[in-house]
Amino acid sequence: MSSDNTGNKLWGGRFTESTDEFVQAFTASVTFDKRLYAYDIAGSIAHARMLTKVGVLSEGDCTAIIDGLNDIRSEIERGDFAWSVALEDVHMNIEARLTDRIGAAGKKLHTGRSRNDQVATDIRLYLRDEIDFIATELRRLQTGLLDLAEREASTIMPGFTHLQVAMPVTFGHHMLAWFENLDRDHARLLDCRKRVNVMPLGAAALAGTTYPINRAYTAELLGFDMPAENSLDAVSDRDFAIEFCSFAAILMMHLSRFSEELILWTSAQFGFIDLPDRFCTGSSIMPQKKNPDVPELVRGKTGRINGHLVALLTLMKGQPLAYNKDNQEDKEPLFDAVDTVKGSLRVFADMMPAVQPKRERMRAAALEGFSTATDLADYLVRKGVPFRDSHEIVGKAVRRGVELGKDLSQLPLEELQSFSKVVGAEVFEVLTLEGSVAARDHLGGTAPAQVRAAVTRAKARIASTS
Ligand code: ARG
């Protein structure tokens, strides 16, 4: 049988006519699943070794198969491999080429195996590698955020609720909030990896095989934690891919929120940061423009990841056990989710250390909007005023500030004392931005000392789980 024999594919025995030409293209997956070639070959080599160990394949056949597969890998990597849609998918393309090259021994490789357990194995091997790479990229971004947080531990900016100025915070503290989001994403990813790293091989088509296979040995050769317990489950479920996409959707939701802030912060109205030119693009009509395209695109790409997650959930939901061809539709969403996450993380990890905070602008913005009003209320409480009364008193002082166009710290002492007799001259210490952030001096608080301590703890934490 040769790879260009379109009328007689690897399963053609019981057929009396060749496949309709359009049906052939419609059912083929090789155009996209060829990216699994290295994993398909690794899985086949392990399978051949196991068959040899248990006495199903001869040593000679095994050597011929392994050499042949290694040559095919080189052929593919050199760009010399002729992929054939008539051979449907990556598995049959490689197997047919193997038989072309080594003859009869090639036809023995598929003993005790099915494309059903083969493809499920390939995807898991692929995804495991990608997860490891993504975990490293996530750590690279997180480390960049920690460095930024450390550098800007005492840089003051306004903190917002409802996008209205709420209280002063430190820029370092804000970066640490992003770090924590990503740290949970990292943990989710590693947790997902545990369920990815289980081996379907040996499940064969659905029920197992009559050969005396040693699944633990194949699993060990491929670095899987264990063989899957149930053959029907092993070939049919793609929940591990759904789990990855759900990790990806949550991660992208976080990156999208960061993006939204970066976009706001680079606007003339906020002016909190500058992004270096190499991460921005211009406008073909407005010469003055410098657009934050990178974060905008990351925000935009979040949509397709949500789409992929829903696509996979929907793909799975109606399927009876065990394998169904529907599952061929798992690959494109998964591949695109992997590519999108990798691209977005890479650009963020490159960009974040290059963000230039505009400290004076952030400080000026924190001085607007009465960001230390709560500090004044807390001051009055310390002087014996019940909190609800002090809230009311400060509200009135703010109203006066609005009338005069002044911040609380700019009102004369007598003016402040007209709202409460307990106010003393030392009130101005609590009304400063520095006093306000330094006072929030407890675990998780925004005080510069707390930010530095949190960075130290975070560095130790990621060193132990990278
Ligand atoms: N290309 C197929 C897929 O991606 C491989 C498995 C085909 N199995 C089958 N019984 N048709 O799912």
Tab-separated table of C-alpha atoms and ligand atoms in Angstrom:
chain	number	residue	atom	x	y	z
A	1	MET	CA	0.000	0.000	0.000
A	2	SER	CA	1.481	3.374	-0.857
A	3	SER	CA	0.739	6.844	0.432
A	4	ASP	CA	-0.561	8.144	-2.907
A	5	ASN	CA	-3.046	5.310	-3.399
A	6	THR	CA	-6.171	7.400	-2.923
A	7	GLY	CA	-8.672	4.672	-3.605
A	8	ASN	CA	-7.314	2.257	-1.034
A	9	LYS	CA	-6.636	3.887	2.263
A	10	LEU	CA	-5.488	2.109	5.402
A	11	TRP	CA	-9.078	1.120	6.145
A	12	GLY	CA	-10.277	0.439	2.597
A	13	GLY	CA	-10.703	-3.344	2.826
A	14	ARG	CA	-14.486	-3.476	3.195
A	15	PHE	CA	-15.268	-0.649	0.782
A	16	THR	CA	-16.430	-1.148	-2.779
A	17	GLU	CA	-16.114	2.429	-3.987
A	18	SER	CA	-13.663	5.154	-3.190
A	19	THR	CA	-14.580	8.092	-1.016
A	20	ASP	CA	-16.351	11.038	-2.613
A	21	GLU	CA	-13.730	13.667	-3.279
A	22	PHE	CA	-15.368	16.363	-1.232
A	23	VAL	CA	-16.122	13.942	1.617
A	24	GLN	CA	-12.455	13.058	1.653
A	25	ALA	CA	-11.449	16.674	2.145
A	26	PHE	CA	-14.348	17.294	4.529
A	27	THR	CA	-13.405	14.424	6.844
A	28	ALA	CA	-9.646	14.934	6.701
A	29	SER	CA	-7.765	16.562	9.546
A	30	VAL	CA	-4.210	16.409	8.256
A	31	THR	CA	-4.134	20.092	7.312
A	32	PHE	CA	-4.215	20.955	11.009
A	33	ASP	CA	-3.291	17.812	12.957
A	34	LYS	CA	0.075	17.498	11.234
A	35	ARG	CA	1.344	19.758	13.955
A	36	LEU	CA	1.153	16.695	16.222
A	37	TYR	CA	3.725	14.763	14.170
A	38	ALA	CA	6.518	14.714	16.780
A	39	TYR	CA	4.135	13.422	19.449
A	40	ASP	CA	2.630	10.868	17.079
A	41	ILE	CA	6.110	9.541	16.351
A	42	ALA	CA	7.110	9.518	20.031
A	43	GLY	CA	3.918	7.606	20.873
A	44	SER	CA	4.530	5.101	18.086
A	45	ILE	CA	8.127	4.479	19.162
A	46	ALA	CA	7.035	3.817	22.736
A	47	HIS	CA	4.239	1.547	21.512
A	48	ALA	CA	6.674	-0.435	19.346
A	49	ARG	CA	9.129	-0.783	22.234
A	50	MET	CA	6.374	-2.057	24.496
A	51	LEU	CA	5.132	-4.551	21.876
A	52	THR	CA	8.691	-5.830	21.566
A	53	LYS	CA	9.161	-6.118	25.303
A	54	VAL	CA	6.041	-8.273	25.607
A	55	GLY	CA	7.077	-10.423	22.636
A	56	VAL	CA	4.505	-9.273	20.081
A	57	LEU	CA	7.069	-7.608	17.805
A	58	SER	CA	10.524	-8.951	16.958
A	59	GLU	CA	13.637	-6.967	17.837
A	60	GLY	CA	14.394	-6.630	14.133
A	61	ASP	CA	10.970	-5.205	13.295
A	62	CYS	CA	11.200	-2.875	16.268
A	63	THR	CA	14.547	-1.473	15.147
A	64	ALA	CA	13.284	-1.013	11.596
A	65	ILE	CA	10.169	0.789	12.875
A	66	ILE	CA	12.105	3.094	15.172
A	67	ASP	CA	14.717	3.946	12.542
A	68	GLY	CA	11.992	4.494	9.965
A	69	LEU	CA	10.027	6.789	12.279
A	70	ASN	CA	13.132	8.787	13.151
A	71	ASP	CA	13.848	9.245	9.443
A	72	ILE	CA	10.275	10.371	8.857
A	73	ARG	CA	10.640	12.916	11.630
A	74	SER	CA	13.704	14.344	9.879
A	75	GLU	CA	11.876	14.308	6.567
A	76	ILE	CA	9.025	16.336	8.087
A	77	GLU	CA	11.410	18.754	9.770
A	78	ARG	CA	13.310	19.292	6.532
A	79	GLY	CA	10.021	20.050	4.787
A	80	ASP	CA	10.420	16.999	2.540
A	81	PHE	CA	7.334	15.116	3.668
A	82	ALA	CA	4.421	14.998	1.237
A	83	TRP	CA	1.302	15.298	3.377
A	84	SER	CA	-1.684	13.691	1.704
A	85	VAL	CA	-5.302	14.642	2.333
A	86	ALA	CA	-6.261	11.257	0.914
A	87	LEU	CA	-4.547	9.729	3.937
A	88	GLU	CA	-6.879	11.737	6.173
A	89	ASP	CA	-4.798	12.531	9.220
A	90	VAL	CA	-1.313	12.769	10.692
A	91	HIS	CA	-1.489	9.195	11.990
A	92	MET	CA	-2.220	7.519	8.665
A	93	ASN	CA	0.170	9.782	6.773
A	94	ILE	CA	3.037	8.738	8.988
A	95	GLU	CA	2.068	5.076	9.109
A	96	ALA	CA	1.706	4.853	5.330
A	97	ARG	CA	5.050	6.547	4.827
A	98	LEU	CA	6.631	4.113	7.286
A	99	THR	CA	5.404	1.161	5.270
A	100	ASP	CA	6.640	2.853	2.084
A	101	ARG	CA	10.053	3.119	3.630
A	102	ILE	CA	10.492	-0.135	5.571
A	103	GLY	CA	7.945	-2.488	4.038
A	104	ALA	CA	6.172	-5.242	5.978
A	105	ALA	CA	7.450	-4.247	9.440
A	106	GLY	CA	5.672	-0.904	9.065
A	107	LYS	CA	2.337	-2.702	8.787
A	108	LYS	CA	2.864	-4.262	12.221
A	109	LEU	CA	3.123	-0.975	14.114
A	110	HIS	CA	-0.646	-0.612	14.478
A	111	THR	CA	-0.952	-3.959	16.296
A	112	GLY	CA	-2.925	-3.566	19.512
A	113	ARG	CA	-3.616	0.079	18.850
A	114	SER	CA	-6.262	2.284	17.258
A	115	ARG	CA	-6.207	5.836	16.027
A	116	ASN	CA	-8.621	6.487	18.866
A	117	ASP	CA	-6.110	5.890	21.643
A	118	GLN	CA	-3.341	7.203	19.400
A	119	VAL	CA	-4.875	10.627	18.833
A	120	ALA	CA	-5.874	11.035	22.471
A	121	THR	CA	-2.277	10.242	23.434
A	122	ASP	CA	-0.830	12.654	20.884
A	123	ILE	CA	-2.949	15.562	22.067
A	124	ARG	CA	-2.034	14.921	25.684
A	125	LEU	CA	1.692	14.779	24.892
A	126	TYR	CA	1.381	17.974	22.861
A	127	LEU	CA	-0.600	19.790	25.522
A	128	ARG	CA	1.757	18.696	28.293
A	129	ASP	CA	4.681	20.317	26.466
A	130	GLU	CA	2.726	23.479	25.798
A	131	ILE	CA	1.587	23.664	29.420
A	132	ASP	CA	5.196	23.484	30.585
A	133	PHE	CA	6.161	26.269	28.220
A	134	ILE	CA	3.171	28.417	29.191
A	135	ALA	CA	3.934	27.914	32.889
A	136	THR	CA	7.445	29.282	32.287
A	137	GLU	CA	6.110	32.294	30.370
A	138	LEU	CA	3.619	32.990	33.150
A	139	ARG	CA	6.454	32.981	35.673
A	140	ARG	CA	8.453	35.338	33.440
A	141	LEU	CA	5.567	37.812	33.435
A	142	GLN	CA	5.035	37.406	37.167
A	143	THR	CA	8.718	38.021	37.858
A	144	GLY	CA	8.592	41.204	35.777
A	145	LEU	CA	5.629	42.394	37.838
A	146	LEU	CA	7.465	41.683	41.080
A	147	ASP	CA	10.469	43.703	39.929
A	148	LEU	CA	8.197	46.564	38.932
A	149	ALA	CA	6.394	46.346	42.282
A	150	GLU	CA	9.678	46.463	44.144
A	151	ARG	CA	10.928	49.445	42.149
A	152	GLU	CA	7.668	51.352	42.582
A	153	ALA	CA	6.856	50.248	46.138
A	154	SER	CA	6.399	53.832	47.304
A	155	THR	CA	5.068	55.401	44.099
A	156	ILE	CA	1.643	56.801	44.884
A	157	MET	CA	-1.340	56.641	42.560
A	158	PRO	CA	-5.067	56.941	43.098
A	159	GLY	CA	-6.843	53.684	43.865
A	160	PHE	CA	-10.288	53.430	42.310
A	161	THR	CA	-13.641	51.903	43.013
A	162	HIS	CA	-16.332	52.444	40.371
A	163	LEU	CA	-13.468	54.112	38.451
A	164	GLN	CA	-13.847	57.026	40.872
A	165	VAL	CA	-10.882	58.036	43.017
A	166	ALA	CA	-11.207	56.106	46.275
A	167	MET	CA	-7.969	56.083	48.295
A	168	PRO	CA	-4.305	56.516	47.512
A	169	VAL	CA	-2.474	53.257	46.850
A	170	THR	CA	1.039	52.440	45.815
A	171	PHE	CA	1.786	51.490	42.226
A	172	GLY	CA	3.742	48.517	43.585
A	173	HIS	CA	0.647	47.334	45.431
A	174	HIS	CA	-1.365	47.567	42.217
A	175	MET	CA	1.231	45.460	40.374
A	176	LEU	CA	1.079	42.886	43.156
A	177	ALA	CA	-2.675	42.587	42.653
A	178	TRP	CA	-1.999	41.538	39.069
A	179	PHE	CA	0.711	39.176	40.278
A	180	GLU	CA	-1.777	37.422	42.561
A	181	ASN	CA	-4.307	36.992	39.735
A	182	LEU	CA	-1.628	35.333	37.634
A	183	ASP	CA	-0.419	33.198	40.490
A	184	ARG	CA	-3.822	31.552	40.715
A	185	ASP	CA	-3.744	31.046	36.937
A	186	HIS	CA	-0.384	29.327	37.318
A	187	ALA	CA	-1.777	27.053	40.015
A	188	ARG	CA	-4.798	26.235	37.829
A	189	LEU	CA	-2.479	25.367	34.948
A	190	LEU	CA	-0.348	23.006	37.018
A	191	ASP	CA	-3.465	21.364	38.367
A	192	CYS	CA	-4.775	20.866	34.841
A	193	ARG	CA	-1.435	19.256	33.892
A	194	LYS	CA	-2.054	16.420	36.366
A	195	ARG	CA	-5.142	15.330	34.453
A	196	VAL	CA	-3.511	15.876	31.064
A	197	ASN	CA	-0.611	13.611	31.969
A	198	VAL	CA	-2.541	10.327	31.944
A	199	MET	CA	-2.003	7.859	29.109
A	200	PRO	CA	-4.816	6.593	26.847
A	201	LEU	CA	-2.631	4.113	24.881
A	202	GLY	CA	-3.778	0.547	25.339
A	203	ALA	CA	-7.434	1.553	25.247
A	204	ALA	CA	-7.204	0.782	21.513
A	205	ALA	CA	-10.488	1.525	19.731
A	206	LEU	CA	-12.564	1.489	22.905
A	207	ALA	CA	-12.432	-1.824	24.778
A	208	GLY	CA	-8.732	-2.618	25.091
A	209	THR	CA	-6.846	-5.214	23.079
A	210	THR	CA	-6.275	-8.962	23.033
A	211	TYR	CA	-2.474	-8.636	23.084
A	212	PRO	CA	-0.578	-8.998	26.378
A	213	ILE	CA	0.315	-5.296	26.491
A	214	ASN	CA	2.214	-3.603	29.307
A	215	ARG	CA	0.627	-0.176	29.652
A	216	ALA	CA	2.676	0.838	32.664
A	217	TYR	CA	5.815	0.397	30.575
A	218	THR	CA	4.521	2.535	27.689
A	219	ALA	CA	3.417	5.184	30.190
A	220	GLU	CA	6.866	5.209	31.737
A	221	LEU	CA	8.556	5.552	28.331
A	222	LEU	CA	6.377	8.559	27.492
A	223	GLY	CA	6.667	10.237	30.877
A	224	PHE	CA	2.987	9.833	31.747
A	225	ASP	CA	2.106	9.651	35.433
A	226	MET	CA	-0.109	6.612	34.835
A	227	PRO	CA	-2.182	4.765	32.225
A	228	ALA	CA	-5.867	5.770	32.094
A	229	GLU	CA	-8.002	3.453	34.224
A	230	ASN	CA	-10.871	2.928	31.801
A	231	SER	CA	-10.539	2.320	28.071
A	232	LEU	CA	-13.926	3.789	27.104
A	233	ASP	CA	-13.199	6.951	29.036
A	234	ALA	CA	-9.631	7.181	27.737
A	235	VAL	CA	-10.587	7.400	24.056
A	236	SER	CA	-13.684	9.500	24.396
A	237	ASP	CA	-13.262	12.357	26.814
A	238	ARG	CA	-11.606	15.642	26.003
A	239	ASP	CA	-12.271	17.215	29.383
A	240	PHE	CA	-8.541	17.846	29.784
A	241	ALA	CA	-8.641	20.127	26.725
A	242	ILE	CA	-11.747	21.837	28.095
A	243	GLU	CA	-9.925	22.336	31.368
A	244	PHE	CA	-6.988	23.903	29.576
A	245	CYS	CA	-9.335	26.235	27.697
A	246	SER	CA	-11.024	27.186	30.921
A	247	PHE	CA	-7.612	28.010	32.413
A	248	ALA	CA	-6.927	29.992	29.229
A	249	ALA	CA	-10.241	31.844	29.410
A	250	ILE	CA	-9.624	32.905	33.009
A	251	LEU	CA	-6.037	33.921	32.243
A	252	MET	CA	-7.141	35.951	29.219
A	253	MET	CA	-9.884	37.577	31.288
A	254	HIS	CA	-7.138	38.713	33.661
A	255	LEU	CA	-4.857	39.889	30.862
A	256	SER	CA	-7.816	41.696	29.360
A	257	ARG	CA	-8.430	43.574	32.598
A	258	PHE	CA	-4.740	44.504	32.816
A	259	SER	CA	-4.936	45.612	29.192
A	260	GLU	CA	-7.926	47.795	29.900
A	261	GLU	CA	-6.003	49.547	32.677
A	262	LEU	CA	-2.891	49.998	30.546
A	263	ILE	CA	-5.017	51.489	27.780
A	264	LEU	CA	-6.658	53.913	30.196
A	265	TRP	CA	-3.356	54.784	31.846
A	266	THR	CA	-1.633	55.649	28.562
A	267	SER	CA	-4.417	58.040	27.561
A	268	ALA	CA	-3.759	61.772	27.837
A	269	GLN	CA	-6.556	62.000	30.402
A	270	PHE	CA	-4.883	59.594	32.838
A	271	GLY	CA	-1.260	59.845	31.715
A	272	PHE	CA	-0.101	57.429	34.441
A	273	ILE	CA	2.367	55.483	32.309
A	274	ASP	CA	4.260	55.519	29.057
A	275	LEU	CA	4.631	52.446	26.880
A	276	PRO	CA	7.855	52.361	24.852
A	277	ASP	CA	7.349	53.027	21.140
A	278	ARG	CA	8.292	49.463	20.249
A	279	PHE	CA	5.057	48.241	21.841
A	280	CYS	CA	2.850	50.832	20.138
A	281	THR	CA	1.749	51.690	16.631
A	282	GLY	CA	0.793	54.907	14.877
A	283	SER	CA	-2.134	56.103	12.826
A	284	SER	CA	-2.007	56.396	9.059
A	285	ILE	CA	-4.039	59.602	9.146
A	286	MET	CA	-3.417	61.291	12.509
A	287	PRO	CA	0.303	62.032	12.832
A	288	GLN	CA	0.167	62.661	16.572
A	289	LYS	CA	-1.150	59.212	17.493
A	290	LYS	CA	0.652	56.555	19.489
A	291	ASN	CA	-1.783	53.753	20.058
A	292	PRO	CA	-1.613	51.002	22.704
A	293	ASP	CA	-2.328	48.268	20.136
A	294	VAL	CA	-0.685	45.484	22.100
A	295	PRO	CA	-2.978	45.623	25.128
A	296	GLU	CA	-5.941	46.339	22.855
A	297	LEU	CA	-5.248	43.185	20.864
A	298	VAL	CA	-4.815	41.075	23.979
A	299	ARG	CA	-8.140	42.424	25.253
A	300	GLY	CA	-9.669	41.574	21.893
A	301	LYS	CA	-8.206	38.070	21.731
A	302	THR	CA	-9.968	37.202	24.967
A	303	GLY	CA	-13.132	36.782	22.927
A	304	ARG	CA	-11.809	33.978	20.770
A	305	ILE	CA	-10.623	32.034	23.829
A	306	ASN	CA	-14.070	32.253	25.372
A	307	GLY	CA	-15.356	31.002	22.024
A	308	HIS	CA	-12.992	28.022	22.065
A	309	LEU	CA	-14.053	27.061	25.568
A	310	VAL	CA	-17.710	27.121	24.583
A	311	ALA	CA	-16.895	25.260	21.344
A	312	LEU	CA	-15.253	22.392	23.232
A	313	LEU	CA	-17.945	22.186	25.891
A	314	THR	CA	-20.557	22.025	23.162
A	315	LEU	CA	-18.513	19.531	21.136
A	316	MET	CA	-18.499	17.134	24.061
A	317	LYS	CA	-21.936	17.518	25.531
A	318	GLY	CA	-23.985	15.363	23.191
A	319	GLN	CA	-21.587	12.485	22.621
A	320	PRO	CA	-22.390	8.951	23.683
A	321	LEU	CA	-19.417	6.813	24.706
A	322	ALA	CA	-16.913	6.117	23.324
A	323	TYR	CA	-14.990	7.835	20.461
A	324	ASN	CA	-16.948	9.804	17.872
A	325	LYS	CA	-15.609	11.697	14.907
A	326	ASP	CA	-16.916	14.873	16.534
A	327	ASN	CA	-13.731	14.755	18.573
A	328	GLN	CA	-11.662	15.626	15.547
A	329	GLU	CA	-13.084	19.114	16.080
A	330	ASP	CA	-11.175	19.396	19.362
A	331	LYS	CA	-7.890	20.350	17.755
A	332	GLU	CA	-8.358	23.703	16.084
A	333	PRO	CA	-9.877	25.409	19.147
A	334	LEU	CA	-7.238	23.875	21.398
A	335	PHE	CA	-4.354	24.802	19.093
A	336	ASP	CA	-5.592	28.332	18.710
A	337	ALA	CA	-6.101	28.668	22.472
A	338	VAL	CA	-2.511	27.533	23.028
A	339	ASP	CA	-1.147	29.900	20.359
A	340	THR	CA	-3.171	32.851	21.619
A	341	VAL	CA	-2.157	32.329	25.238
A	342	LYS	CA	1.495	31.952	24.283
A	343	GLY	CA	1.488	35.093	22.148
A	344	SER	CA	-0.362	37.163	24.726
A	345	LEU	CA	1.892	36.057	27.577
A	346	ARG	CA	5.021	36.632	25.570
A	347	VAL	CA	4.096	40.160	24.626
A	348	PHE	CA	3.001	40.988	28.163
A	349	ALA	CA	6.152	39.508	29.697
A	350	ASP	CA	8.269	41.558	27.273
A	351	MET	CA	6.249	44.742	27.727
A	352	MET	CA	5.638	44.999	31.478
A	353	PRO	CA	9.266	45.516	32.554
A	354	ALA	CA	9.430	48.344	29.985
A	355	VAL	CA	6.414	50.226	31.366
A	356	GLN	CA	7.478	53.714	32.470
A	357	PRO	CA	5.408	55.004	35.392
A	358	LYS	CA	4.851	58.780	35.344
A	359	ARG	CA	5.128	59.336	39.059
A	360	GLU	CA	4.263	63.052	39.135
A	361	ARG	CA	1.103	62.518	37.107
A	362	MET	CA	-0.054	59.689	39.331
A	363	ARG	CA	0.653	61.740	42.434
A	364	ALA	CA	-1.254	64.743	41.081
A	365	ALA	CA	-4.199	62.504	40.238
A	366	ALA	CA	-4.188	61.065	43.752
A	367	LEU	CA	-4.439	64.596	45.142
A	368	GLU	CA	-7.686	65.105	43.273
A	369	GLY	CA	-10.938	63.532	44.323
A	370	PHE	CA	-10.485	63.713	48.113
A	371	SER	CA	-8.648	60.408	48.265
A	372	THR	CA	-7.705	60.885	51.923
A	373	ALA	CA	-11.264	61.523	53.148
A	374	THR	CA	-11.380	58.110	54.834
A	375	ASP	CA	-8.112	58.938	56.618
A	376	LEU	CA	-9.757	62.022	58.092
A	377	ALA	CA	-12.738	59.930	59.200
A	378	ASP	CA	-10.403	57.388	60.844
A	379	TYR	CA	-8.524	60.266	62.538
A	380	LEU	CA	-11.745	61.546	64.079
A	381	VAL	CA	-12.578	58.032	65.282
A	382	ARG	CA	-9.196	57.850	66.995
A	383	LYS	CA	-10.169	61.112	68.710
A	384	GLY	CA	-13.305	59.483	70.088
A	385	VAL	CA	-15.905	60.365	67.417
A	386	PRO	CA	-18.151	57.381	66.484
A	387	PHE	CA	-17.438	56.278	62.873
A	388	ARG	CA	-20.899	57.098	61.491
A	389	ASP	CA	-20.661	60.639	62.911
A	390	SER	CA	-17.167	61.129	61.581
A	391	HIS	CA	-18.331	59.888	58.134
A	392	GLU	CA	-20.994	62.610	58.198
A	393	ILE	CA	-18.543	65.277	59.365
A	394	VAL	CA	-16.015	64.450	56.648
A	395	GLY	CA	-18.782	64.397	54.045
A	396	LYS	CA	-19.562	67.990	54.966
A	397	ALA	CA	-15.887	68.949	54.825
A	398	VAL	CA	-15.661	67.392	51.343
A	399	ARG	CA	-18.673	69.376	50.233
A	400	ARG	CA	-16.901	72.541	51.417
A	401	GLY	CA	-13.755	71.482	49.552
A	402	VAL	CA	-15.786	71.002	46.367
A	403	GLU	CA	-17.232	74.518	46.779
A	404	LEU	CA	-13.769	76.032	47.255
A	405	GLY	CA	-12.094	73.818	44.641
A	406	LYS	CA	-9.624	72.568	47.262
A	407	ASP	CA	-8.460	69.205	48.587
A	408	LEU	CA	-9.004	68.474	52.294
A	409	SER	CA	-5.291	68.936	52.931
A	410	GLN	CA	-5.560	72.444	51.449
A	411	LEU	CA	-8.348	73.625	53.772
A	412	PRO	CA	-7.143	75.880	56.620
A	413	LEU	CA	-7.093	74.330	60.092
A	414	GLU	CA	-9.885	76.659	61.270
A	415	GLU	CA	-12.062	75.545	58.386
A	416	LEU	CA	-11.561	71.885	59.360
A	417	GLN	CA	-12.180	72.710	63.022
A	418	SER	CA	-15.514	74.296	62.091
A	419	PHE	CA	-16.702	70.735	61.277
A	420	SER	CA	-15.323	69.154	64.456
A	421	LYS	CA	-13.679	70.661	67.530
A	422	VAL	CA	-11.445	67.614	68.014
A	423	VAL	CA	-9.358	68.410	64.918
A	424	GLY	CA	-5.786	69.437	65.806
A	425	ALA	CA	-2.868	70.696	63.737
A	426	GLU	CA	-1.451	67.152	63.406
A	427	VAL	CA	-4.433	66.322	61.157
A	428	PHE	CA	-2.365	67.339	58.140
A	429	GLU	CA	-0.091	64.339	58.678
A	430	VAL	CA	-2.958	61.961	58.042
A	431	LEU	CA	-4.225	64.013	55.118
A	432	THR	CA	-0.993	63.620	53.129
A	433	LEU	CA	-0.777	60.891	50.508
A	434	GLU	CA	2.340	59.423	52.105
A	435	GLY	CA	0.687	59.334	55.535
A	436	SER	CA	-2.380	57.690	54.062
A	437	VAL	CA	-0.572	54.799	52.343
A	438	ALA	CA	1.948	54.304	55.168
A	439	ALA	CA	-0.926	53.927	57.640
A	440	ARG	CA	-2.280	50.840	55.852
A	441	ASP	CA	0.509	48.846	57.337
A	442	HIS	CA	-0.663	45.253	57.705
A	443	LEU	CA	-0.489	42.082	55.670
A	444	GLY	CA	-2.092	42.750	52.293
A	445	GLY	CA	-2.129	46.540	52.848
A	446	THR	CA	-0.794	49.196	50.493
A	447	ALA	CA	2.011	50.626	52.716
A	448	PRO	CA	5.389	50.640	50.922
A	449	ALA	CA	6.906	48.478	53.670
A	450	GLN	CA	4.139	45.925	53.176
A	451	VAL	CA	4.636	45.954	49.404
A	452	ARG	CA	8.344	45.212	49.849
A	453	ALA	CA	7.615	42.409	52.293
A	454	ALA	CA	4.980	40.978	49.943
A	455	VAL	CA	7.480	41.010	47.064
A	456	THR	CA	9.964	39.057	49.190
A	457	ARG	CA	7.330	36.483	50.107
A	458	ALA	CA	6.128	36.208	46.510
A	459	LYS	CA	9.643	35.638	45.214
A	460	ALA	CA	10.121	32.821	47.698
A	461	ARG	CA	6.751	31.367	46.764
A	462	ILE	CA	7.450	31.242	43.039
A	463	ALA	CA	10.954	29.900	43.601
A	464	SER	CA	9.399	26.902	45.343
A	465	THR	CA	6.718	26.185	42.693
A	466	SER	CA	8.350	27.006	39.368
B	1	ARG	N1	-8.294	12.304	12.954
B	1	ARG	C1	-8.993	11.639	13.995
B	1	ARG	C2	-9.279	12.608	15.138
B	1	ARG	O1	-8.686	13.615	15.175
B	1	ARG	C3	-8.206	10.485	14.514
B	1	ARG	C4	-9.046	9.404	15.105
B	1	ARG	C5	-9.894	8.775	14.050
B	1	ARG	N2	-10.570	7.650	14.545
B	1	ARG	C6	-11.569	7.096	13.858
B	1	ARG	N3	-12.114	6.053	14.384
B	1	ARG	N4	-12.029	7.620	12.763
B	1	ARG	O2	-10.092	12.364	16.000
